[in-house]
């Protein structure tokens, strides 16, 4: 039995999230938050209780559902803020352009929360069905018609009026996803060490916000010091309790890194006191009994309440008993960890759970991945050898000539100078994805139309301008039109039929809609009796069956997969977040994103709860004699642990590494070693992964859906 209640009737902060979410799509469909996701919310509520303000970095490894953790926290903090202050301040989520739609979809599909998404090009707010819900104009960014707005970080990486409009607001909550992109500039130039545009903006917006949540699976990019960039965002404005006053040693990486990593142990009580008194931990910031006793004794000695998080009192003002407790604590190790490894601002404000730990504690199943193409696993070796040369697909002269023209087009593009660096690989990557994507892109450019390319940070628009560019495109089209059949389709059919992958069900991924649509069309023609899904961005999803294809909601496709009605699903990366496909047992990557995180997210769609197979199969398709082949060679050499393929790969392979392909392996190894050193900086944060003793399904009070909808539909104006 559940009783519907109004928002004002909910008194206990702990009740707000379950009351709001128990009727959400996630719970209605029989799912629930994972223990570590609920644990993150518990940690947010603890911080709210300790400080009235929440400043946290969620650094869970890829595939552990950060979006849902942050989304649930956003809901709880949004409602708590309303209850606490009565005022309704804006809530904003900043994410890379490629993730904004995923955020919007997951918030409505899983949590039932309608969010508005800012359309950077058209300067309007869109709802989750892509309908315009605001007037147009740059100033409208400050007038979101719903409570939660989602904005691309790409817009914050350049000077824009929109930035200024946002900085005129005061926010209840700011969420920054993929927060590692906000960092100090690297290298030795004049700008080295200064904040990049995103870091400067994030710092400014944190100063104008109550709560700040950051999300990234890679908080440390190349150096442990990278963490300070993110901690300084949390520290801004109302977050002084994060790193302490301006004299606090916690602001200085070179001084405290050896303490946090355990290389140095503090035994001198006077130095220990200097580190402890700013920021002074609240008693409730730790579950360790002896540390709680110490923090409580300090506050009693100095007459400090729980809200005070710094003191200038000398150690002589502590009682003899308290100083003795401090000395004992400094000398004591727990599981080999020193006092300041266990108790420091980083442990308090960074939540990090690792897949291996969750597997070890039985919260996540251990599922292996077999990598293909690999002749050792093959049933029909004769056909396999006709298709593959080593790990790459055989191609013909026409393809190789077309590829040369794609490179010539890139070279012509790079003559435009500044800003064309990223674009020079565009045609190459499209032709390596599929012949269909190569042809569509080249024809679009030749017709004088714009091709949009989304980078992690922004949307870039390209047109063909010079005669040199146009000649290269004409030659490329001429070569591609001569090719009879794409080897990627032949390889896909081989694995589905001869290697029996169809028996287990397959998810097929591409970076590009053109490629996804082509492969779905081709397979539908080959298997007319099978239901085949195309899962893509806004209103482009389709269902193929009995020789027909119809437009379909993504939700319907997901249900059909869950109910074993679809054995082949084709999807684009842009739509893949939140896609749970554990009923399918194989994965085919039609193209290879130069971004191991993206690959990891793809395999994460099937390597998850409910996967019936103890190991799943992943096929990576690259064409011979292309940059893709060389990149994949270097990647696969480093993907040896079938249970942890991506353990130490960089999250993105940088353009400059690709430019000098011979040293790519070297660059990746440098990165891997830096990561190893960095992860020796062990953030012990597994307590929040434990299952809660409270099952939300048992909650008896449900927030009135009308009340909930009204709260979420209150705009910023």
XYZ file of C-alpha atoms in Angstrom:
717
model
C 0.000 0.000 0.000
C 1.299 3.446 -0.942
C -0.137 6.840 -0.041
C 0.183 9.787 -2.419
C 1.545 12.852 -0.624
C 2.182 16.475 -1.531
C 5.747 17.775 -1.617
C 5.263 19.874 1.552
C 4.279 16.754 3.527
C 7.725 15.127 3.077
C 9.793 16.018 6.154
C 12.780 13.645 6.133
C 15.422 14.441 3.430
C 16.021 10.667 3.188
C 12.401 10.187 2.025
C 12.437 12.715 -0.805
C 14.293 10.682 -3.462
C 12.398 7.380 -2.953
C 9.031 9.198 -2.837
C 9.828 11.017 -6.087
C 11.349 8.017 -7.883
C 9.334 4.974 -6.832
C 6.774 5.735 -9.570
C 9.479 6.601 -12.144
C 9.776 4.521 -15.363
C 12.896 2.795 -13.935
C 11.027 1.343 -10.937
C 7.749 0.782 -12.777
C 9.631 -1.428 -15.247
C 10.916 -3.554 -12.356
C 14.457 -2.124 -12.269
C 16.095 -0.118 -9.511
C 19.157 1.973 -8.838
C 22.282 -0.119 -8.283
C 23.677 -0.132 -4.722
C 26.573 2.160 -5.666
C 24.171 4.596 -7.380
C 22.019 4.723 -4.265
C 25.283 5.029 -2.300
C 26.199 8.191 -4.207
C 22.845 9.713 -3.315
C 23.420 8.779 0.343
C 26.797 10.553 0.157
C 25.120 13.662 -1.333
C 22.581 13.680 1.501
C 25.373 13.286 4.056
C 27.141 16.340 2.596
C 23.865 18.265 2.575
C 23.382 17.429 6.242
C 27.029 18.338 7.083
C 27.352 21.600 5.154
C 23.975 22.555 3.686
C 25.947 22.558 0.410
C 27.041 19.577 -1.715
C 30.352 19.704 -3.599
C 31.318 16.284 -4.990
C 33.265 14.734 -7.874
C 31.827 11.405 -9.073
C 34.713 9.495 -10.661
C 33.243 5.974 -11.042
C 34.797 3.894 -13.813
C 33.120 3.731 -17.232
C 29.975 1.627 -17.438
C 28.833 2.086 -13.837
C 25.975 4.454 -14.681
C 27.250 7.902 -13.714
C 24.442 9.674 -15.595
C 21.806 7.947 -13.481
C 23.738 8.582 -10.246
C 24.107 12.287 -11.057
C 20.531 12.559 -12.365
C 19.081 11.077 -9.173
C 21.245 13.411 -7.087
C 20.054 16.361 -9.219
C 16.440 15.480 -8.485
C 17.009 15.079 -4.728
C 19.053 18.294 -4.387
C 16.598 20.237 -6.523
C 13.693 19.196 -4.263
C 15.711 19.690 -1.051
C 16.672 23.183 -2.195
C 13.015 24.063 -2.748
C 12.128 22.725 0.689
C 15.044 24.392 2.436
C 14.940 27.872 0.925
C 11.496 28.119 -0.599
C 13.127 29.859 -3.587
C 13.411 28.085 -6.927
C 16.833 28.648 -8.448
C 17.837 27.190 -11.843
C 19.463 23.770 -12.246
C 21.849 23.332 -15.192
C 23.695 20.314 -16.598
C 26.735 20.984 -18.810
C 27.816 18.076 -21.045
C 29.716 17.647 -24.346
C 27.517 18.243 -27.403
C 27.559 14.496 -28.138
C 26.062 13.689 -24.705
C 23.402 16.404 -24.281
C 20.673 14.400 -25.990
C 21.660 11.258 -24.072
C 21.285 13.157 -20.799
C 17.857 14.424 -21.813
C 16.723 10.953 -22.921
C 17.972 9.181 -19.808
C 16.406 11.745 -17.455
C 12.959 11.275 -19.028
C 13.225 7.542 -19.864
C 14.629 6.403 -16.513
C 13.616 9.041 -13.974
C 10.559 10.591 -15.617
C 12.149 14.062 -15.348
C 11.470 16.397 -18.292
C 14.541 18.536 -19.105
C 15.074 21.217 -21.734
C 18.097 21.074 -24.067
C 19.698 24.221 -25.507
C 20.055 24.016 -29.300
C 23.331 25.851 -29.902
C 22.763 26.562 -33.601
C 19.129 27.716 -33.464
C 19.399 29.455 -30.059
C 16.234 27.822 -28.678
C 15.291 25.342 -25.936
C 14.009 21.919 -27.072
C 12.032 19.337 -25.098
C 12.815 15.586 -25.152
C 10.741 15.147 -28.316
C 12.799 17.818 -30.106
C 9.972 20.368 -30.015
C 10.895 24.048 -29.680
C 9.618 25.304 -26.306
C 11.083 28.819 -26.166
C 11.441 31.941 -28.305
C 14.737 32.167 -30.265
C 17.690 34.344 -29.254
C 20.963 34.134 -27.332
C 19.403 35.776 -24.267
C 16.862 32.908 -24.040
C 19.578 30.650 -22.617
C 18.966 32.406 -19.267
C 15.200 31.724 -19.481
C 14.916 27.941 -19.611
C 11.190 27.023 -19.593
C 11.783 23.899 -17.427
C 13.469 23.502 -14.031
C 16.477 21.617 -15.431
C 18.322 22.806 -18.538
C 21.054 20.937 -20.448
C 23.737 22.960 -22.262
C 26.717 21.902 -24.420
C 30.163 22.502 -22.918
C 31.347 23.273 -26.473
C 29.530 26.590 -26.175
C 31.502 27.347 -23.007
C 34.844 26.726 -24.728
C 34.729 29.909 -26.763
C 33.708 33.505 -26.158
C 29.944 33.732 -26.446
C 27.147 35.983 -25.286
C 25.408 32.880 -23.938
C 28.226 32.459 -21.408
C 27.672 35.986 -20.126
C 23.913 35.448 -19.848
C 24.454 32.268 -17.807
C 26.934 34.013 -15.512
C 24.258 36.569 -14.638
C 22.239 33.815 -12.900
C 22.502 32.152 -9.479
C 22.074 28.371 -9.625
C 20.735 25.857 -7.125
C 22.858 23.156 -8.759
C 25.450 22.938 -11.511
C 26.453 19.535 -12.937
C 29.503 19.319 -15.226
C 29.789 15.979 -17.044
C 33.097 14.842 -18.598
C 34.628 17.340 -16.177
C 38.220 16.297 -16.988
C 37.978 18.545 -20.056
C 38.115 21.518 -17.654
C 41.841 21.657 -16.976
C 44.978 23.757 -16.934
C 46.754 24.115 -20.272
C 49.646 21.705 -20.744
C 53.072 22.146 -22.365
C 55.716 24.847 -22.105
C 54.183 27.814 -23.979
C 53.195 31.172 -22.573
C 49.743 29.837 -21.617
C 51.023 26.668 -19.876
C 49.453 26.261 -16.449
C 46.621 28.729 -17.115
C 42.997 27.486 -17.049
C 41.507 26.504 -20.409
C 38.215 28.179 -21.406
C 36.079 25.438 -19.848
C 37.966 25.458 -16.530
C 37.711 29.263 -16.328
C 33.962 29.087 -17.004
C 33.351 26.150 -14.624
C 35.167 28.013 -11.845
C 33.095 31.152 -12.476
C 29.783 29.282 -12.577
C 30.643 27.275 -9.408
C 31.052 30.608 -7.640
C 27.430 31.387 -8.554
C 25.986 28.028 -7.483
C 24.993 26.373 -4.223
C 25.594 22.727 -5.119
C 28.221 21.562 -7.630
C 28.554 17.986 -8.927
C 31.313 16.980 -11.360
C 31.360 13.705 -13.299
C 34.252 11.982 -15.087
C 35.616 8.452 -15.391
C 39.117 9.886 -15.906
C 39.766 12.524 -13.217
C 43.498 12.104 -13.778
C 44.454 12.599 -17.428
C 48.233 12.415 -17.363
C 49.339 13.747 -13.971
C 47.976 13.453 -10.446
C 47.991 17.267 -10.302
C 45.065 17.254 -12.775
C 42.823 16.513 -9.783
C 43.470 19.955 -8.305
C 41.812 21.633 -11.305
C 38.590 19.808 -10.441
C 38.920 20.264 -6.679
C 39.368 24.021 -7.181
C 36.041 24.141 -9.040
C 34.358 22.453 -6.044
C 36.142 24.856 -3.673
C 34.809 28.043 -5.341
C 32.141 30.292 -3.831
C 30.302 28.505 -1.017
C 32.738 25.550 -1.126
C 35.522 26.927 1.097
C 35.187 23.802 3.244
C 36.619 21.722 0.360
C 40.309 22.761 0.445
C 40.313 25.214 3.373
C 41.495 28.809 3.651
C 44.052 30.356 1.282
C 46.940 29.360 3.591
C 45.892 25.693 3.705
C 48.550 23.291 2.425
C 45.846 21.301 0.608
C 45.977 23.864 -2.210
C 49.574 22.791 -3.009
C 49.875 19.462 -4.915
C 53.650 19.215 -4.457
C 53.287 19.511 -0.662
C 50.457 17.050 -0.056
C 50.652 14.503 -2.907
C 53.298 12.450 -1.054
C 50.970 12.327 1.997
C 47.876 11.288 0.037
C 49.789 8.625 -1.884
C 51.375 7.238 1.292
C 54.953 7.965 0.184
C 55.358 10.142 3.282
C 53.805 9.568 6.687
C 53.121 12.521 9.002
C 54.154 11.680 12.564
C 54.772 15.198 13.920
C 51.536 16.268 15.704
C 52.223 19.998 15.044
C 52.385 19.369 11.281
C 49.404 17.001 11.517
C 47.423 19.750 13.266
C 48.329 22.278 10.559
C 46.922 19.908 7.935
C 43.798 19.177 9.998
C 42.698 22.636 11.060
C 41.836 23.921 7.584
C 39.644 22.426 6.324
C 38.584 20.996 9.704
C 36.599 17.792 9.028
C 33.110 17.517 10.502
C 32.538 14.462 12.689
C 30.061 12.981 10.234
C 32.551 13.149 7.316
C 33.995 9.734 8.195
C 32.699 6.358 9.378
C 35.967 5.455 11.084
C 35.261 5.437 14.872
C 38.668 6.698 16.045
C 38.765 9.552 13.521
C 35.227 10.544 14.585
C 36.382 10.582 18.215
C 39.334 12.843 17.291
C 37.224 15.308 15.260
C 34.633 15.469 18.049
C 37.298 16.075 20.731
C 38.851 18.925 18.692
C 35.484 20.670 18.356
C 34.743 20.270 22.067
C 38.165 21.646 23.097
C 37.833 24.720 20.860
C 34.091 25.292 21.339
C 33.403 24.932 17.600
C 30.037 23.957 16.157
C 29.646 21.513 13.251
C 29.263 24.342 10.713
C 32.744 25.745 11.396
C 35.269 24.150 9.055
C 38.467 26.002 9.909
C 40.301 27.357 12.921
C 43.474 29.359 13.449
C 43.907 27.993 16.992
C 47.422 26.665 17.745
C 47.850 23.031 18.792
C 48.509 24.207 22.378
C 44.791 24.988 22.723
C 43.967 21.292 22.382
C 43.733 19.301 25.619
C 46.460 16.779 26.472
C 43.980 13.950 25.861
C 43.093 15.235 22.381
C 46.754 15.675 21.448
C 47.398 12.107 22.593
C 44.522 10.834 20.387
C 46.005 12.818 17.464
C 49.473 11.284 18.014
C 48.037 7.763 18.192
C 45.962 8.289 15.039
C 48.962 9.625 13.105
C 50.961 6.500 14.012
C 48.186 4.004 13.246
C 47.695 2.398 9.817
C 44.516 0.696 8.628
C 44.924 -1.833 5.775
C 48.354 -0.305 5.201
C 46.948 3.223 4.774
C 48.277 6.138 6.844
C 46.005 8.671 8.576
C 46.191 11.296 5.820
C 45.668 8.680 3.130
C 42.365 7.874 4.829
C 41.330 11.339 5.994
C 41.858 14.144 3.482
C 39.771 16.522 1.342
C 40.107 14.264 -1.709
C 38.628 11.233 0.032
C 35.832 13.458 1.346
C 34.894 15.053 -1.986
C 35.690 12.383 -4.590
C 33.501 9.305 -4.952
C 35.257 6.591 -6.959
C 34.124 2.979 -7.333
C 36.065 0.530 -9.507
C 34.500 -2.232 -11.571
C 37.032 -4.783 -10.262
C 36.063 -3.994 -6.642
C 32.347 -4.263 -7.405
C 32.995 -7.599 -9.145
C 35.056 -8.817 -6.179
C 32.251 -7.941 -3.759
C 29.680 -9.759 -5.901
C 27.774 -6.601 -6.881
C 28.749 -6.945 -10.551
C 29.076 -10.160 -12.568
C 32.477 -10.938 -14.098
C 32.039 -11.242 -17.842
C 34.918 -11.863 -20.239
C 35.204 -10.521 -23.792
C 36.636 -12.496 -26.719
C 38.122 -10.133 -29.330
C 37.630 -10.788 -33.056
C 38.767 -11.157 -35.797
C 40.865 -14.007 -34.405
C 41.455 -17.131 -36.502
C 41.659 -19.297 -33.353
C 37.907 -18.927 -32.697
C 36.743 -19.461 -36.304
C 34.570 -22.330 -37.638
C 34.834 -21.537 -41.391
C 38.538 -20.669 -41.842
C 38.441 -20.722 -45.655
C 35.823 -17.941 -45.874
C 37.532 -16.084 -43.004
C 40.872 -16.056 -44.861
C 39.170 -14.733 -47.992
C 37.783 -11.806 -45.971
C 40.638 -10.961 -43.605
C 44.348 -10.262 -43.816
C 45.468 -10.493 -40.173
C 43.132 -8.259 -38.156
C 42.002 -6.134 -41.141
C 39.521 -6.600 -43.984
C 40.909 -7.117 -47.472
C 40.041 -4.258 -49.866
C 40.436 -3.770 -53.640
C 42.317 -1.197 -55.750
C 39.265 1.053 -56.113
C 38.904 1.365 -52.335
C 42.608 2.039 -51.876
C 42.489 4.762 -54.574
C 39.374 6.288 -52.976
C 41.165 6.280 -49.619
C 44.109 8.123 -51.206
C 41.662 10.749 -52.514
C 40.144 11.068 -49.013
C 43.638 11.855 -47.727
C 44.178 14.303 -50.603
C 40.934 16.039 -49.600
C 42.226 16.251 -46.011
C 45.496 17.744 -47.237
C 43.619 20.349 -49.302
C 41.482 21.178 -46.247
C 44.516 21.690 -44.022
C 45.667 24.502 -46.348
C 42.846 26.594 -44.896
C 45.054 27.009 -41.833
C 43.820 27.514 -38.285
C 40.908 25.378 -37.164
C 41.102 22.862 -40.016
C 43.293 20.379 -38.098
C 40.466 18.214 -36.804
C 38.571 18.330 -40.114
C 41.406 16.933 -42.211
C 40.591 13.403 -40.971
C 36.842 13.738 -41.565
C 36.642 12.158 -45.032
C 39.132 9.472 -44.055
C 37.063 8.437 -41.026
C 33.803 8.429 -43.014
C 35.205 6.248 -45.813
C 36.731 3.921 -43.185
C 33.313 3.653 -41.535
C 31.550 2.489 -44.713
C 31.483 3.118 -48.442
C 27.915 4.424 -47.954
C 29.045 7.045 -45.399
C 31.954 8.060 -47.649
C 29.683 8.491 -50.681
C 26.944 10.377 -48.793
C 29.439 12.792 -47.231
C 31.310 13.458 -50.492
C 28.073 14.007 -52.456
C 26.714 16.373 -49.774
C 29.902 18.458 -49.857
C 30.016 18.555 -53.663
C 26.398 19.722 -53.776
C 27.471 22.764 -51.755
C 25.679 21.654 -48.589
C 27.064 21.700 -45.035
C 28.386 18.567 -43.309
C 28.278 18.753 -39.518
C 30.874 16.952 -37.433
C 30.533 16.753 -33.670
C 33.787 16.695 -31.747
C 33.778 15.995 -28.014
C 33.616 19.742 -27.442
C 31.691 21.385 -30.270
C 29.826 21.069 -33.543
C 31.948 21.989 -36.586
C 30.373 22.870 -39.943
C 32.230 22.044 -43.158
C 31.671 22.950 -46.803
C 33.849 22.201 -49.855
C 35.403 25.498 -50.975
C 38.560 25.217 -53.101
C 38.779 23.588 -56.533
C 41.456 21.239 -55.114
C 38.972 20.004 -52.480
C 36.239 19.510 -55.095
C 38.495 17.607 -57.531
C 39.544 15.195 -54.735
C 35.857 14.611 -53.875
C 34.909 13.944 -57.527
C 37.697 11.371 -57.899
C 36.773 9.762 -54.577
C 33.107 9.391 -55.629
C 34.122 7.954 -58.999
C 36.266 5.258 -57.287
C 33.690 4.386 -54.604
C 30.905 4.004 -57.192
C 32.894 1.238 -58.901
C 33.058 -0.941 -55.771
C 30.673 -3.880 -55.802
C 29.745 -4.569 -52.170
C 31.342 -3.321 -48.972
C 33.621 -5.900 -47.273
C 32.219 -4.746 -43.914
C 28.775 -6.048 -44.865
C 30.270 -9.345 -46.074
C 32.163 -9.769 -42.778
C 29.039 -8.951 -40.730
C 27.015 -11.564 -42.624
C 29.830 -14.128 -42.212
C 29.840 -13.746 -38.420
C 26.035 -13.692 -38.107
C 25.595 -16.835 -40.246
C 28.733 -18.995 -40.399
C 29.969 -18.166 -36.896
C 26.399 -18.447 -35.497
C 26.386 -15.022 -33.808
C 22.754 -14.575 -34.791
C 21.904 -17.362 -32.302
C 23.126 -15.128 -29.458
C 21.735 -11.875 -30.880
C 23.934 -8.981 -32.042
C 24.281 -5.263 -31.429
C 26.006 -3.446 -34.316
C 27.537 -0.030 -33.602
C 28.654 2.857 -35.797
C 29.746 6.434 -35.134
C 27.709 7.620 -38.116
C 23.997 7.523 -38.865
C 24.744 7.019 -42.605
C 26.607 3.787 -41.832
C 24.045 2.558 -39.293
C 21.150 3.159 -41.725
C 23.022 1.444 -44.595
C 23.850 -1.674 -42.537
C 20.266 -1.867 -41.175
C 18.801 -1.527 -44.714
C 21.199 -4.188 -46.054
C 20.528 -6.723 -43.275
C 16.754 -6.147 -43.509
C 16.917 -7.050 -47.226
C 18.899 -10.191 -46.368
C 16.719 -11.300 -43.407
C 13.196 -10.105 -44.381
C 11.499 -12.290 -41.735
C 13.621 -10.993 -38.827
C 12.724 -7.929 -36.771
C 15.725 -5.572 -36.982
C 15.990 -2.339 -34.987
C 17.784 0.892 -35.916
C 18.369 2.831 -32.690
C 19.374 6.405 -33.492
C 19.020 10.015 -32.333
C 15.940 12.228 -32.447
C 13.073 10.577 -34.369
C 15.365 8.565 -36.708
C 14.833 5.143 -35.076
C 13.221 2.476 -37.269
C 11.888 -1.077 -37.113
C 12.417 -3.357 -40.144
C 10.219 -6.422 -40.655
C 8.563 -8.299 -43.549
C 10.169 -6.075 -46.175
C 8.933 -2.845 -44.598
C 10.430 -0.238 -42.297
C 8.490 2.062 -39.969
C 9.432 4.912 -37.659
C 9.414 3.758 -34.026
C 10.017 5.098 -30.516
C 13.357 4.117 -28.985
C 11.531 2.887 -25.875
C 9.574 0.371 -27.971
C 12.800 -0.950 -29.534
C 14.366 -1.392 -26.075
C 11.320 -3.349 -24.875
C 11.415 -5.568 -27.973
C 15.080 -6.409 -27.291
C 14.339 -7.133 -23.616
C 11.502 -9.460 -24.668
C 13.760 -11.276 -27.205
C 11.697 -10.030 -30.171
C 14.738 -8.387 -31.807
C 17.923 -10.386 -32.507
C 19.766 -7.643 -34.462
C 19.968 -4.057 -33.212
C 21.945 -1.404 -35.121
C 22.804 1.717 -33.100
C 24.752 4.968 -33.273
C 27.089 6.090 -30.484
C 25.035 9.249 -29.973
C 22.057 7.133 -28.923
C 23.816 4.385 -26.984
C 23.927 5.807 -23.436
C 21.385 4.085 -21.233
C 20.850 1.307 -23.763
C 20.680 -1.989 -21.831
C 21.094 -4.887 -24.235
C 22.104 -7.742 -21.975
C 19.782 -10.102 -23.891
C 22.202 -9.832 -26.856
C 25.485 -11.749 -26.631
C 27.674 -10.369 -29.447
C 28.830 -6.921 -30.571
C 30.057 -5.789 -33.994
C 31.887 -2.476 -34.318
C 31.386 -1.531 -37.972
C 33.831 1.315 -37.430
C 36.489 2.092 -34.867
C 36.173 5.335 -32.913
C 39.626 6.718 -32.071
C 38.385 6.797 -28.530
C 38.716 3.705 -26.318
C 36.157 5.155 -23.870
C 33.589 5.017 -26.674
C 34.507 1.375 -27.376
C 34.209 0.622 -23.674
C 30.763 2.232 -23.572
C 29.714 0.097 -26.542
C 30.747 -3.182 -24.904
C 29.151 -1.908 -21.693
C 25.757 -2.156 -23.410
C 25.914 -5.983 -23.286
C 28.533 -6.606 -20.583
C 26.165 -5.876 -17.718
C 23.603 -7.300 -15.284
C 21.475 -10.097 -16.693
C 23.931 -11.144 -19.421
C 23.320 -14.886 -19.808
C 26.772 -15.606 -21.308
C 29.911 -15.848 -19.177
C 31.817 -14.252 -22.020
C 30.649 -12.098 -24.907
C 32.151 -11.654 -28.390
C 33.295 -8.346 -29.889
C 34.228 -7.956 -33.575
C 36.164 -4.852 -34.633
C 36.114 -4.162 -38.378
C 38.880 -2.072 -39.951
C 40.028 -1.915 -43.585
C 43.593 -2.853 -44.535
C 46.193 -0.188 -45.368
C 44.300 2.572 -43.520
C 45.077 4.618 -40.417
C 42.279 2.666 -38.683
C 44.212 -0.579 -39.186
C 47.343 0.895 -37.587
C 45.409 2.398 -34.675
C 43.608 -0.900 -34.037
C 46.897 -2.816 -34.187
C 48.312 -0.669 -31.382
C 45.080 -0.833 -29.386
C 44.631 -4.591 -29.609
C 48.221 -5.196 -28.452
C 47.177 -3.477 -25.219
C 43.812 -5.239 -24.807
C 45.137 -8.478 -23.387
C 43.071 -8.927 -20.221
C 39.742 -10.303 -21.424
C 38.072 -9.226 -18.149
C 39.518 -5.705 -18.284
C 40.175 -4.857 -21.939
C 40.368 -1.119 -21.380
C 42.068 -1.084 -17.973
C 44.902 1.210 -18.910
C 44.055 2.629 -22.320
C 43.848 6.391 -22.796
C 40.261 7.661 -22.968
C 40.934 9.355 -26.326
C 43.650 8.847 -28.919
C 44.769 12.367 -29.666
C 44.992 13.738 -33.208
C 48.695 14.528 -32.854
C 49.373 10.872 -31.911
C 47.643 9.774 -35.137
C 49.723 12.222 -37.208
C 52.836 10.285 -36.260
C 51.423 6.755 -36.384
C 54.851 5.131 -35.923
C 55.113 6.505 -32.373
C 51.459 5.852 -31.464
C 52.320 2.756 -29.399
C 54.997 4.712 -27.560
C 52.600 7.574 -26.766
C 49.994 5.133 -25.462
C 52.551 3.391 -23.251
C 53.678 6.734 -21.815
C 50.043 7.441 -20.966
C 49.511 3.970 -19.464
C 52.557 4.347 -17.185
C 51.395 7.797 -16.069
C 47.974 6.307 -15.267
C 49.585 3.494 -13.251
C 51.471 6.015 -11.159
C 48.350 8.093 -10.776
C 46.175 5.203 -9.685
C 48.749 4.349 -6.997
C 47.147 7.493 -5.574
C 44.459 5.168 -4.266
C 41.148 6.814 -3.422
C 39.529 4.370 -1.052
C 35.847 4.809 -1.651
C 34.122 1.474 -1.636
C 31.905 1.871 1.395
C 29.345 3.775 -0.697
C 29.066 0.754 -3.003
C 27.482 -1.423 -0.330
C 23.755 -2.140 -0.624
C 21.606 0.160 1.490
C 19.625 -1.403 4.307
C 16.666 0.578 2.918
C 14.841 -0.868 -0.064
C 13.107 1.985 -1.850
C 10.444 -0.396 -3.090
C 9.227 -0.596 0.521
C 8.553 3.140 0.718
C 4.919 3.869 1.562
C 4.723 7.528 0.521
C 4.694 8.550 -3.126
C 5.111 12.131 -4.267
C 1.986 13.284 -6.110
C 2.767 13.041 -9.829
C 0.950 16.324 -10.431
C 3.037 18.032 -7.732
C 6.224 16.474 -9.136
C 5.412 17.536 -12.711
C 4.643 21.070 -11.556
C 7.950 21.317 -9.645
C 9.934 20.138 -12.677
C 8.074 22.448 -15.068
C 8.929 25.620 -13.165
C 11.177 27.576 -15.542
C 14.137 29.792 -14.677
C 12.381 33.077 -15.377
